[in-house]
mmCIF file of C-alpha atoms in Angstrom:
data_model
loop_
_atom_site.group_PDB
_atom_site.id
_atom_site.type_symbol
_atom_site.label_atom_id
_atom_site.label_comp_id
_atom_site.label_asym_id
_atom_site.label_seq_id
_atom_site.Cartn_x
_atom_site.Cartn_y
_atom_site.Cartn_z
ATOM 1 C CA UNK A 1 71.994 -43.037 28.120
ATOM 2 C CA UNK A 2 69.419 -40.347 28.900
ATOM 3 C CA UNK A 3 69.523 -37.095 26.939
ATOM 4 C CA UNK A 4 71.472 -34.282 28.609
ATOM 5 C CA UNK A 5 69.239 -31.930 30.557
ATOM 6 C CA UNK A 6 69.290 -28.384 31.843
ATOM 7 C CA UNK A 7 66.894 -26.459 34.052
ATOM 8 C CA UNK A 8 65.655 -23.111 32.765
ATOM 9 C CA UNK A 9 64.663 -20.849 35.663
ATOM 10 C CA UNK A 10 62.530 -17.867 34.752
ATOM 11 C CA UNK A 11 60.428 -15.097 36.266
ATOM 12 C CA UNK A 12 57.506 -13.708 34.282
ATOM 13 C CA UNK A 13 58.259 -10.122 35.330
ATOM 14 C CA UNK A 14 61.902 -10.420 34.230
ATOM 15 C CA UNK A 15 62.713 -8.566 31.045
ATOM 16 C CA UNK A 16 65.640 -10.678 29.805
ATOM 17 C CA UNK A 17 63.665 -13.843 30.573
ATOM 18 C CA UNK A 18 61.451 -12.879 27.613
ATOM 19 C CA UNK A 19 63.979 -13.329 24.762
ATOM 20 C CA UNK A 20 65.521 -16.293 26.611
ATOM 21 C CA UNK A 21 62.175 -18.076 26.973
ATOM 22 C CA UNK A 22 61.343 -17.495 23.324
ATOM 23 C CA UNK A 23 64.512 -19.258 22.139
ATOM 24 C CA UNK A 24 65.588 -21.724 24.831
ATOM 25 C CA UNK A 25 63.720 -24.778 23.530
ATOM 26 C CA UNK A 26 64.997 -24.359 19.976
ATOM 27 C CA UNK A 27 68.553 -23.659 21.145
ATOM 28 C CA UNK A 28 68.443 -26.698 23.440
ATOM 29 C CA UNK A 29 66.977 -28.990 20.763
ATOM 30 C CA UNK A 30 69.778 -28.000 18.383
ATOM 31 C CA UNK A 31 72.225 -29.380 20.971
ATOM 32 C CA UNK A 32 70.203 -32.460 21.951
ATOM 33 C CA UNK A 33 69.506 -31.014 25.410
ATOM 34 C CA UNK A 34 66.130 -31.454 27.148
ATOM 35 C CA UNK A 35 64.911 -28.390 29.074
ATOM 36 C CA UNK A 36 63.047 -28.456 32.343
ATOM 37 C CA UNK A 37 61.072 -25.208 32.615
ATOM 38 C CA UNK A 38 60.983 -24.012 36.204
ATOM 39 C CA UNK A 39 59.213 -20.757 37.093
ATOM 40 C CA UNK A 40 60.364 -18.813 40.138
ATOM 41 C CA UNK A 41 59.665 -15.511 41.849
ATOM 42 C CA UNK A 42 62.463 -12.977 42.189
ATOM 43 C CA UNK A 43 60.528 -10.815 44.652
ATOM 44 C CA UNK A 44 61.514 -12.839 47.744
ATOM 45 C CA UNK A 45 65.128 -13.054 46.493
ATOM 46 C CA UNK A 46 65.382 -9.306 45.833
ATOM 47 C CA UNK A 47 63.699 -8.489 49.153
ATOM 48 C CA UNK A 48 66.385 -10.499 50.956
ATOM 49 C CA UNK A 49 68.906 -8.117 49.320
ATOM 50 C CA UNK A 50 67.016 -5.139 50.715
ATOM 51 C CA UNK A 51 65.420 -4.077 47.423
ATOM 52 C CA UNK A 52 61.815 -2.953 47.383
ATOM 53 C CA UNK A 53 61.391 -3.299 43.610
ATOM 54 C CA UNK A 54 63.199 -4.492 40.499
ATOM 55 C CA UNK A 55 66.900 -3.525 40.450
ATOM 56 C CA UNK A 56 66.024 -1.673 37.237
ATOM 57 C CA UNK A 57 63.739 0.579 39.273
ATOM 58 C CA UNK A 58 66.119 0.758 42.238
ATOM 59 C CA UNK A 59 68.917 2.002 39.929
ATOM 60 C CA UNK A 60 67.333 4.389 37.397
ATOM 61 C CA UNK A 61 70.420 4.661 35.137
ATOM 62 C CA UNK A 62 70.650 0.869 34.933
ATOM 63 C CA UNK A 63 66.925 0.715 34.215
ATOM 64 C CA UNK A 64 67.134 3.254 31.382
ATOM 65 C CA UNK A 65 70.012 1.270 29.868
ATOM 66 C CA UNK A 66 68.191 -2.046 30.253
ATOM 67 C CA UNK A 67 65.234 -0.885 28.154
ATOM 68 C CA UNK A 68 67.575 0.375 25.433
ATOM 69 C CA UNK A 69 69.590 -2.840 25.512
ATOM 70 C CA UNK A 70 66.488 -5.058 25.561
ATOM 71 C CA UNK A 71 65.239 -3.180 22.497
ATOM 72 C CA UNK A 72 68.446 -4.122 20.657
ATOM 73 C CA UNK A 73 68.333 -7.743 21.870
ATOM 74 C CA UNK A 74 64.684 -8.176 20.870
ATOM 75 C CA UNK A 75 65.239 -6.526 17.487
ATOM 76 C CA UNK A 76 68.112 -8.932 16.792
ATOM 77 C CA UNK A 77 65.816 -11.870 17.607
ATOM 78 C CA UNK A 78 62.874 -10.474 15.618
ATOM 79 C CA UNK A 79 60.796 -10.017 18.782
ATOM 80 C CA UNK A 80 58.326 -7.180 19.263
ATOM 81 C CA UNK A 81 58.879 -5.205 22.476
ATOM 82 C CA UNK A 82 56.282 -3.201 24.390
ATOM 83 C CA UNK A 83 57.218 -1.864 27.793
ATOM 84 C CA UNK A 84 54.825 -3.288 30.389
ATOM 85 C CA UNK A 85 53.063 -0.686 32.509
ATOM 86 C CA UNK A 86 53.360 -0.991 35.446
ATOM 87 C CA UNK A 87 56.809 -2.545 35.560
ATOM 88 C CA UNK A 88 57.528 -4.998 36.991
ATOM 89 C CA UNK A 89 54.287 -6.852 36.398
ATOM 90 C CA UNK A 90 52.719 -8.800 39.251
ATOM 91 C CA UNK A 91 53.758 -12.276 38.143
ATOM 92 C CA UNK A 92 52.508 -14.331 41.100
ATOM 93 C CA UNK A 93 49.413 -15.863 39.510
ATOM 94 C CA UNK A 94 51.173 -16.575 36.195
ATOM 95 C CA UNK A 95 53.995 -18.342 38.082
ATOM 96 C CA UNK A 96 51.452 -20.413 39.996
ATOM 97 C CA UNK A 97 49.631 -21.344 36.796
ATOM 98 C CA UNK A 98 52.895 -22.392 35.132
ATOM 99 C CA UNK A 99 53.740 -24.443 38.230
ATOM 100 C CA UNK A 100 50.306 -26.078 38.068
ATOM 101 C CA UNK A 101 51.004 -27.227 34.489
ATOM 102 C CA UNK A 102 52.958 -30.392 35.246
ATOM 103 C CA UNK A 103 53.327 -31.299 31.578
ATOM 104 C CA UNK A 104 56.513 -29.631 30.345
ATOM 105 C CA UNK A 105 55.186 -29.036 26.821
ATOM 106 C CA UNK A 106 52.125 -27.251 28.204
ATOM 107 C CA UNK A 107 54.240 -25.314 30.686
ATOM 108 C CA UNK A 108 56.635 -24.128 27.984
ATOM 109 C CA UNK A 109 53.828 -23.170 25.598
ATOM 110 C CA UNK A 110 51.936 -21.292 28.323
ATOM 111 C CA UNK A 111 55.107 -19.533 29.468
ATOM 112 C CA UNK A 112 55.965 -18.329 25.969
ATOM 113 C CA UNK A 113 52.368 -17.131 25.580
ATOM 114 C CA UNK A 114 52.618 -15.153 28.833
ATOM 115 C CA UNK A 115 55.864 -13.490 27.727
ATOM 116 C CA UNK A 116 54.374 -12.509 24.375
ATOM 117 C CA UNK A 117 51.219 -11.165 26.027
ATOM 118 C CA UNK A 118 53.305 -9.132 28.475
ATOM 119 C CA UNK A 119 56.290 -7.908 26.442
ATOM 120 C CA UNK A 120 55.027 -7.989 22.848
ATOM 121 C CA UNK A 121 51.415 -6.941 23.426
ATOM 122 C CA UNK A 122 51.619 -5.059 26.752
ATOM 123 C CA UNK A 123 48.734 -7.024 28.298
ATOM 124 C CA UNK A 124 48.199 -7.318 32.091
ATOM 125 C CA UNK A 125 49.455 -10.771 33.046
ATOM 126 C CA UNK A 126 48.151 -10.457 36.623
ATOM 127 C CA UNK A 127 44.621 -10.637 35.172
ATOM 128 C CA UNK A 128 43.042 -14.110 35.505
ATOM 129 C CA UNK A 129 40.970 -13.414 32.374
ATOM 130 C CA UNK A 130 44.156 -12.900 30.323
ATOM 131 C CA UNK A 131 45.757 -16.058 31.717
ATOM 132 C CA UNK A 132 42.519 -17.963 31.106
ATOM 133 C CA UNK A 133 42.567 -16.922 27.463
ATOM 134 C CA UNK A 134 46.212 -17.970 27.072
ATOM 135 C CA UNK A 135 45.477 -21.360 28.643
ATOM 136 C CA UNK A 136 42.601 -21.877 26.230
ATOM 137 C CA UNK A 137 44.876 -20.940 23.325
ATOM 138 C CA UNK A 138 47.330 -23.719 24.197
ATOM 139 C CA UNK A 139 44.500 -26.233 24.473
ATOM 140 C CA UNK A 140 44.173 -26.847 28.199
ATOM 141 C CA UNK A 141 41.049 -26.343 30.288
ATOM 142 C CA UNK A 142 41.451 -22.880 31.907
ATOM 143 C CA UNK A 143 39.128 -23.336 34.885
ATOM 144 C CA UNK A 144 40.729 -26.543 36.118
ATOM 145 C CA UNK A 145 44.240 -25.135 35.831
ATOM 146 C CA UNK A 146 43.375 -21.781 37.431
ATOM 147 C CA UNK A 147 41.736 -23.592 40.355
ATOM 148 C CA UNK A 148 44.800 -25.795 40.772
ATOM 149 C CA UNK A 149 47.066 -22.728 40.546
ATOM 150 C CA UNK A 150 45.737 -21.324 43.811
ATOM 151 C CA UNK A 151 45.663 -24.655 45.655
ATOM 152 C CA UNK A 152 47.972 -25.186 48.618
ATOM 153 C CA UNK A 153 50.142 -27.854 46.932
ATOM 154 C CA UNK A 154 50.879 -25.576 43.956
ATOM 155 C CA UNK A 155 51.593 -22.578 46.198
ATOM 156 C CA UNK A 156 53.963 -24.789 48.199
ATOM 157 C CA UNK A 157 55.612 -26.133 45.039
ATOM 158 C CA UNK A 158 56.353 -22.584 43.849
ATOM 159 C CA UNK A 159 57.766 -21.631 47.247
ATOM 160 C CA UNK A 160 59.930 -24.764 47.071
ATOM 161 C CA UNK A 161 61.176 -23.692 43.639
ATOM 162 C CA UNK A 162 62.287 -20.333 45.011
ATOM 163 C CA UNK A 163 64.108 -22.121 47.845
ATOM 164 C CA UNK A 164 65.712 -24.566 45.401
ATOM 165 C CA UNK A 165 66.797 -21.634 43.226
ATOM 166 C CA UNK A 166 68.452 -19.871 46.145
ATOM 167 C CA UNK A 167 70.143 -23.143 47.140
ATOM 168 C CA UNK A 168 71.464 -23.449 43.554
ATOM 169 C CA UNK A 169 73.034 -19.985 43.880
ATOM 170 C CA UNK A 170 70.450 -18.205 41.725
ATOM 171 C CA UNK A 171 70.069 -14.454 42.265
ATOM 172 C CA UNK A 172 68.405 -13.348 39.014
ATOM 173 C CA UNK A 173 66.592 -14.555 35.929
ATOM 174 C CA UNK A 174 66.794 -16.108 33.496
ATOM 175 C CA UNK A 175 69.226 -18.685 34.853
ATOM 176 C CA UNK A 176 70.256 -22.085 33.565
ATOM 177 C CA UNK A 177 71.551 -24.873 35.793
ATOM 178 C CA UNK A 178 73.191 -28.056 34.560
ATOM 179 C CA UNK A 179 73.391 -31.579 35.959
ATOM 180 C CA UNK A 180 76.772 -30.876 37.580
ATOM 181 C CA UNK A 181 75.352 -27.917 39.520
ATOM 182 C CA UNK A 182 76.924 -25.247 37.335
ATOM 183 C CA UNK A 183 75.040 -21.971 36.936
ATOM 184 C CA UNK A 184 74.679 -19.666 33.936
ATOM 185 C CA UNK A 185 72.958 -16.341 34.492
ATOM 186 C CA UNK A 186 71.179 -14.287 31.893
ATOM 187 C CA UNK A 187 70.038 -14.465 28.317
ATOM 188 C CA UNK A 188 73.687 -13.708 27.463
ATOM 189 C CA UNK A 189 74.879 -17.008 28.983
ATOM 190 C CA UNK A 190 72.090 -19.245 27.678
ATOM 191 C CA UNK A 191 74.126 -20.637 24.797
ATOM 192 C CA UNK A 192 77.231 -21.183 26.925
ATOM 193 C CA UNK A 193 75.098 -23.035 29.479
ATOM 194 C CA UNK A 194 73.466 -25.226 26.839
ATOM 195 C CA UNK A 195 76.878 -26.014 25.321
ATOM 196 C CA UNK A 196 78.025 -27.065 28.791
ATOM 197 C CA UNK A 197 74.899 -29.206 29.329
ATOM 198 C CA UNK A 198 75.447 -30.927 25.977
ATOM 199 C CA UNK A 199 79.065 -31.764 26.889
ATOM 200 C CA UNK A 200 77.937 -33.368 30.154
ATOM 201 C CA UNK A 201 75.389 -35.577 28.348
ATOM 202 C CA UNK B 1 86.618 11.349 6.768
ATOM 203 C CA UNK B 2 87.942 10.678 10.285
ATOM 204 C CA UNK B 3 88.059 7.093 11.534
ATOM 205 C CA UNK B 4 85.069 6.037 13.608
ATOM 206 C CA UNK B 5 85.702 6.333 17.322
ATOM 207 C CA UNK B 6 84.373 4.888 20.544
ATOM 208 C CA UNK B 7 85.124 5.691 24.158
ATOM 209 C CA UNK B 8 86.088 2.794 26.427
ATOM 210 C CA UNK B 9 85.222 3.590 30.042
ATOM 211 C CA UNK B 10 86.899 1.402 32.630
ATOM 212 C CA UNK B 11 87.518 1.070 36.355
ATOM 213 C CA UNK B 12 90.671 -0.678 37.556
ATOM 214 C CA UNK B 13 88.832 -2.473 40.378
ATOM 215 C CA UNK B 14 86.170 -3.812 37.973
ATOM 216 C CA UNK B 15 86.471 -7.499 37.234
ATOM 217 C CA UNK B 16 84.873 -7.582 33.773
ATOM 218 C CA UNK B 17 86.905 -4.525 32.771
ATOM 219 C CA UNK B 18 89.939 -6.835 32.828
ATOM 220 C CA UNK B 19 89.053 -9.116 29.871
ATOM 221 C CA UNK B 20 87.494 -6.136 28.060
ATOM 222 C CA UNK B 21 90.644 -4.013 28.436
ATOM 223 C CA UNK B 22 92.825 -6.856 27.234
ATOM 224 C CA UNK B 23 90.956 -7.182 23.932
ATOM 225 C CA UNK B 24 89.327 -3.823 23.158
ATOM 226 C CA UNK B 25 92.141 -2.347 21.061
ATOM 227 C CA UNK B 26 92.493 -5.436 18.894
ATOM 228 C CA UNK B 27 88.718 -5.802 18.479
ATOM 229 C CA UNK B 28 88.430 -2.112 17.572
ATOM 230 C CA UNK B 29 91.335 -2.209 15.117
ATOM 231 C CA UNK B 30 89.728 -5.157 13.322
ATOM 232 C CA UNK B 31 86.724 -2.870 12.654
ATOM 233 C CA UNK B 32 88.708 0.295 11.858
ATOM 234 C CA UNK B 33 87.526 1.961 15.071
ATOM 235 C CA UNK B 34 89.810 4.190 17.176
ATOM 236 C CA UNK B 35 89.422 3.789 20.947
ATOM 237 C CA UNK B 36 89.646 6.579 23.479
ATOM 238 C CA UNK B 37 90.592 5.023 26.834
ATOM 239 C CA UNK B 38 88.872 6.831 29.674
ATOM 240 C CA UNK B 39 89.382 5.660 33.261
ATOM 241 C CA UNK B 40 86.654 6.334 35.798
ATOM 242 C CA UNK B 41 85.849 5.523 39.413
ATOM 243 C CA UNK B 42 82.729 3.525 40.186
ATOM 244 C CA UNK B 43 82.915 4.245 43.940
ATOM 245 C CA UNK B 44 81.128 7.609 43.715
ATOM 246 C CA UNK B 45 78.535 6.132 41.325
ATOM 247 C CA UNK B 46 77.837 3.114 43.560
ATOM 248 C CA UNK B 47 77.702 5.307 46.666
ATOM 249 C CA UNK B 48 74.980 7.398 45.033
ATOM 250 C CA UNK B 49 72.991 4.125 44.746
ATOM 251 C CA UNK B 50 73.441 3.541 48.476
ATOM 252 C CA UNK B 51 76.054 0.792 48.168
ATOM 253 C CA UNK B 52 78.998 0.733 50.520
ATOM 254 C CA UNK B 53 81.091 -1.667 48.415
ATOM 255 C CA UNK B 54 81.107 -3.488 45.086
ATOM 256 C CA UNK B 55 77.683 -4.905 44.141
ATOM 257 C CA UNK B 56 79.472 -8.272 44.119
ATOM 258 C CA UNK B 57 80.117 -7.832 47.830
ATOM 259 C CA UNK B 58 76.710 -6.303 48.528
ATOM 260 C CA UNK B 59 75.013 -9.367 46.959
ATOM 261 C CA UNK B 60 77.021 -12.434 47.994
ATOM 262 C CA UNK B 61 75.238 -14.878 45.621
ATOM 263 C CA UNK B 62 75.900 -12.559 42.696
ATOM 264 C CA UNK B 63 79.510 -12.225 43.821
ATOM 265 C CA UNK B 64 80.053 -15.998 43.999
ATOM 266 C CA UNK B 65 78.570 -16.353 40.526
ATOM 267 C CA UNK B 66 80.678 -13.507 39.123
ATOM 268 C CA UNK B 67 83.955 -15.177 40.119
ATOM 269 C CA UNK B 68 82.833 -18.442 38.529
ATOM 270 C CA UNK B 69 81.683 -16.667 35.380
ATOM 271 C CA UNK B 70 84.824 -14.541 35.160
ATOM 272 C CA UNK B 71 86.879 -17.719 35.399
ATOM 273 C CA UNK B 72 85.051 -19.092 32.326
ATOM 274 C CA UNK B 73 85.362 -15.798 30.430
ATOM 275 C CA UNK B 74 89.083 -15.471 31.169
ATOM 276 C CA UNK B 75 89.729 -19.120 30.274
ATOM 277 C CA UNK B 76 87.996 -18.606 26.915
ATOM 278 C CA UNK B 77 90.258 -15.597 26.246
ATOM 279 C CA UNK B 78 93.420 -17.360 27.461
ATOM 280 C CA UNK B 79 93.785 -14.971 30.400
ATOM 281 C CA UNK B 80 95.158 -15.984 33.768
ATOM 282 C CA UNK B 81 92.877 -15.122 36.698
ATOM 283 C CA UNK B 82 93.903 -14.542 40.301
ATOM 284 C CA UNK B 83 91.337 -13.178 42.688
ATOM 285 C CA UNK B 84 92.597 -9.862 44.112
ATOM 286 C CA UNK B 85 92.688 -9.691 47.893
ATOM 287 C CA UNK B 86 91.216 -7.448 49.152
ATOM 288 C CA UNK B 87 88.462 -7.045 46.589
ATOM 289 C CA UNK B 88 87.694 -4.516 45.279
ATOM 290 C CA UNK B 89 91.176 -3.057 45.035
ATOM 291 C CA UNK B 90 91.705 0.598 45.864
ATOM 292 C CA UNK B 91 91.984 1.912 42.311
ATOM 293 C CA UNK B 92 92.197 5.644 42.954
ATOM 294 C CA UNK B 93 95.925 6.155 42.342
ATOM 295 C CA UNK B 94 95.963 3.885 39.273
ATOM 296 C CA UNK B 95 93.031 5.838 37.795
ATOM 297 C CA UNK B 96 94.841 9.119 38.448
ATOM 298 C CA UNK B 97 98.025 7.788 36.836
ATOM 299 C CA UNK B 98 96.094 6.628 33.766
ATOM 300 C CA UNK B 99 94.437 10.044 33.601
ATOM 301 C CA UNK B 100 97.858 11.711 33.817
ATOM 302 C CA UNK B 101 99.026 9.753 30.750
ATOM 303 C CA UNK B 102 97.618 11.998 28.032
ATOM 304 C CA UNK B 103 99.081 9.895 25.240
ATOM 305 C CA UNK B 104 96.484 7.261 24.384
ATOM 306 C CA UNK B 105 99.052 4.591 23.486
ATOM 307 C CA UNK B 106 100.772 5.029 26.853
ATOM 308 C CA UNK B 107 97.450 5.094 28.667
ATOM 309 C CA UNK B 108 96.284 1.873 27.017
ATOM 310 C CA UNK B 109 99.605 0.089 27.639
ATOM 311 C CA UNK B 110 99.681 1.193 31.283
ATOM 312 C CA UNK B 111 96.049 0.204 31.805
ATOM 313 C CA UNK B 112 96.567 -3.293 30.405
ATOM 314 C CA UNK B 113 99.660 -3.634 32.615
ATOM 315 C CA UNK B 114 97.625 -2.654 35.690
ATOM 316 C CA UNK B 115 94.907 -5.209 34.883
ATOM 317 C CA UNK B 116 97.478 -7.974 34.420
ATOM 318 C CA UNK B 117 99.252 -7.041 37.654
ATOM 319 C CA UNK B 118 95.946 -7.060 39.545
ATOM 320 C CA UNK B 119 93.967 -9.932 38.015
ATOM 321 C CA UNK B 120 96.652 -12.207 36.564
ATOM 322 C CA UNK B 121 99.353 -11.738 39.212
ATOM 323 C CA UNK B 122 97.336 -10.629 42.267
ATOM 324 C CA UNK B 123 99.583 -7.634 42.951
ATOM 325 C CA UNK B 124 98.477 -4.601 45.020
ATOM 326 C CA UNK B 125 97.659 -1.877 42.501
ATOM 327 C CA UNK B 126 97.183 0.749 45.212
ATOM 328 C CA UNK B 127 100.947 0.561 45.856
ATOM 329 C CA UNK B 128 102.898 3.431 44.208
ATOM 330 C CA UNK B 129 105.939 1.122 43.918
ATOM 331 C CA UNK B 130 103.934 -1.343 41.797
ATOM 332 C CA UNK B 131 102.561 1.425 39.588
ATOM 333 C CA UNK B 132 106.035 2.913 39.285
ATOM 334 C CA UNK B 133 107.391 -0.414 38.048
ATOM 335 C CA UNK B 134 104.563 -0.741 35.491
ATOM 336 C CA UNK B 135 105.225 2.789 34.228
ATOM 337 C CA UNK B 136 108.897 1.988 33.792
ATOM 338 C CA UNK B 137 107.981 -1.190 31.894
ATOM 339 C CA UNK B 138 106.012 0.768 29.292
ATOM 340 C CA UNK B 139 108.863 3.230 28.877
ATOM 341 C CA UNK B 140 107.667 6.365 30.584
ATOM 342 C CA UNK B 141 109.388 8.194 33.425
ATOM 343 C CA UNK B 142 107.643 6.983 36.618
ATOM 344 C CA UNK B 143 108.484 9.899 38.920
ATOM 345 C CA UNK B 144 107.189 12.594 36.583
ATOM 346 C CA UNK B 145 103.950 10.733 35.923
ATOM 347 C CA UNK B 146 103.336 9.835 39.577
ATOM 348 C CA UNK B 147 103.863 13.470 40.563
ATOM 349 C CA UNK B 148 101.441 14.608 37.874
ATOM 350 C CA UNK B 149 98.934 11.959 38.981
ATOM 351 C CA UNK B 150 98.386 13.638 42.337
ATOM 352 C CA UNK B 151 98.319 17.190 40.964
ATOM 353 C CA UNK B 152 95.118 19.210 41.169
ATOM 354 C CA UNK B 153 94.491 19.314 37.395
ATOM 355 C CA UNK B 154 94.677 15.504 37.113
ATOM 356 C CA UNK B 155 92.463 14.990 40.171
ATOM 357 C CA UNK B 156 89.972 17.422 38.641
ATOM 358 C CA UNK B 157 90.172 15.687 35.246
ATOM 359 C CA UNK B 158 89.317 12.326 36.837
ATOM 360 C CA UNK B 159 86.395 13.854 38.732
ATOM 361 C CA UNK B 160 85.214 15.373 35.434
ATOM 362 C CA UNK B 161 85.407 11.919 33.825
ATOM 363 C CA UNK B 162 83.144 10.471 36.508
ATOM 364 C CA UNK B 163 80.690 13.322 35.957
ATOM 365 C CA UNK B 164 80.834 12.845 32.179
ATOM 366 C CA UNK B 165 80.240 9.116 32.633
ATOM 367 C CA UNK B 166 77.154 9.720 34.769
ATOM 368 C CA UNK B 167 75.905 12.256 32.220
ATOM 369 C CA UNK B 168 76.375 9.612 29.500
ATOM 370 C CA UNK B 169 74.156 7.228 31.475
ATOM 371 C CA UNK B 170 76.999 5.021 32.718
ATOM 372 C CA UNK B 171 76.338 3.003 35.875
ATOM 373 C CA UNK B 172 78.972 0.252 35.634
ATOM 374 C CA UNK B 173 82.162 -0.783 33.892
ATOM 375 C CA UNK B 174 83.345 -1.554 31.358
ATOM 376 C CA UNK B 175 81.154 0.637 29.180
ATOM 377 C CA UNK B 176 81.504 1.754 25.596
ATOM 378 C CA UNK B 177 79.970 4.948 24.225
ATOM 379 C CA UNK B 178 79.716 5.835 20.559
ATOM 380 C CA UNK B 179 79.648 9.137 18.679
ATOM 381 C CA UNK B 180 75.833 9.159 18.591
ATOM 382 C CA UNK B 181 75.627 8.887 22.389
ATOM 383 C CA UNK B 182 74.656 5.213 22.440
ATOM 384 C CA UNK B 183 75.826 3.127 25.417
ATOM 385 C CA UNK B 184 76.980 -0.484 25.610
ATOM 386 C CA UNK B 185 77.568 -1.939 29.060
ATOM 387 C CA UNK B 186 79.839 -4.815 29.904
ATOM 388 C CA UNK B 187 82.423 -7.038 28.329
ATOM 389 C CA UNK B 188 79.445 -8.888 26.823
ATOM 390 C CA UNK B 189 78.406 -5.837 24.761
ATOM 391 C CA UNK B 190 81.878 -4.731 23.654
ATOM 392 C CA UNK B 191 81.630 -6.301 20.200
ATOM 393 C CA UNK B 192 78.085 -5.038 19.613
ATOM 394 C CA UNK B 193 79.223 -1.545 20.589
ATOM 395 C CA UNK B 194 82.249 -1.656 18.297
ATOM 396 C CA UNK B 195 80.080 -2.904 15.425
ATOM 397 C CA UNK B 196 77.785 0.048 16.036
ATOM 398 C CA UNK B 197 80.722 2.487 16.155
ATOM 399 C CA UNK B 198 82.046 1.093 12.871
ATOM 400 C CA UNK B 199 78.648 1.574 11.185
ATOM 401 C CA UNK B 200 78.556 5.239 12.281
ATOM 402 C CA UNK B 201 82.017 5.930 10.835
#
């Protein structure tokens, strides 16, 4: 029998995707679950709701709380937190690069590196030079991947991911989906979702 | 030294306030924390954000997910769940009645009874006859309390609660505030908030 699987949907500009991305592989491995990393863009999903920006900017009180809460969550996980400026970051190129990395190990390593650059170190993840450096750090050839990232097939694959996310009922990130189509939203439901995936296996 | 305290802010139409209300007193007692129950109305807060209804109605995908998630949360807590129709319920009278019950034990008992009537039994909590029955069940005199509930001082006290909630940074329910002004939003942060309250004590 194949190992149980779950799909981890994430957006590089999403704050709670940061602690989730940093722990999902370890939490999944502990349960014998294999993770498919699948980047998406929340912009088109939020725009369909009528929002012009992150809900944390649209609702200032919720935004102020989120930063306070994220501080507690990151502290509990031993993660450094620097508030990106501007927020939300422009995550389009990073999402395309992650999509271009077909190898799941590379994609996961690059994605964690992006989150650390953005939320631990406050670096501009829209900058190709930053992404190039992160690609080099994980041992892939930056120029090839960056060229692929802006190719039509990769752009189309990312658009297809957003459509697949919407079809799966996803409205925010991080989200976890399981083989039976169940959905678990947020860093707070990551463990429940992985437990569910393991039971299906 | 006085026992540590925390304020539990809740809205009778709020879905996640139901499991939180059913367990907050027990969870607080286990930590030596005394709970002040404080009903509020989210309608005025949501309207200030530009929403005409519950965010779970404004964002249908989020709403569909919420009912699925609430089902899992209630099942884990051994709570029956019936989806109120219409949703959200009109919670104004119930909030005024809870405000009129100055005794915290009565207020907590009435509030739990309202949540069970609404979310376990699917009963109309806007109906004075239903609220009257629940008041009788907890051993207070329904007519006196219902009359007080629509008096000017009680109406003003509930409006003041909404204003105090906004001033405390509250944007949703349930919320827990602690003596140092810290805020914990959602049934998912209830235990973290109570732990924090206990440490302050």
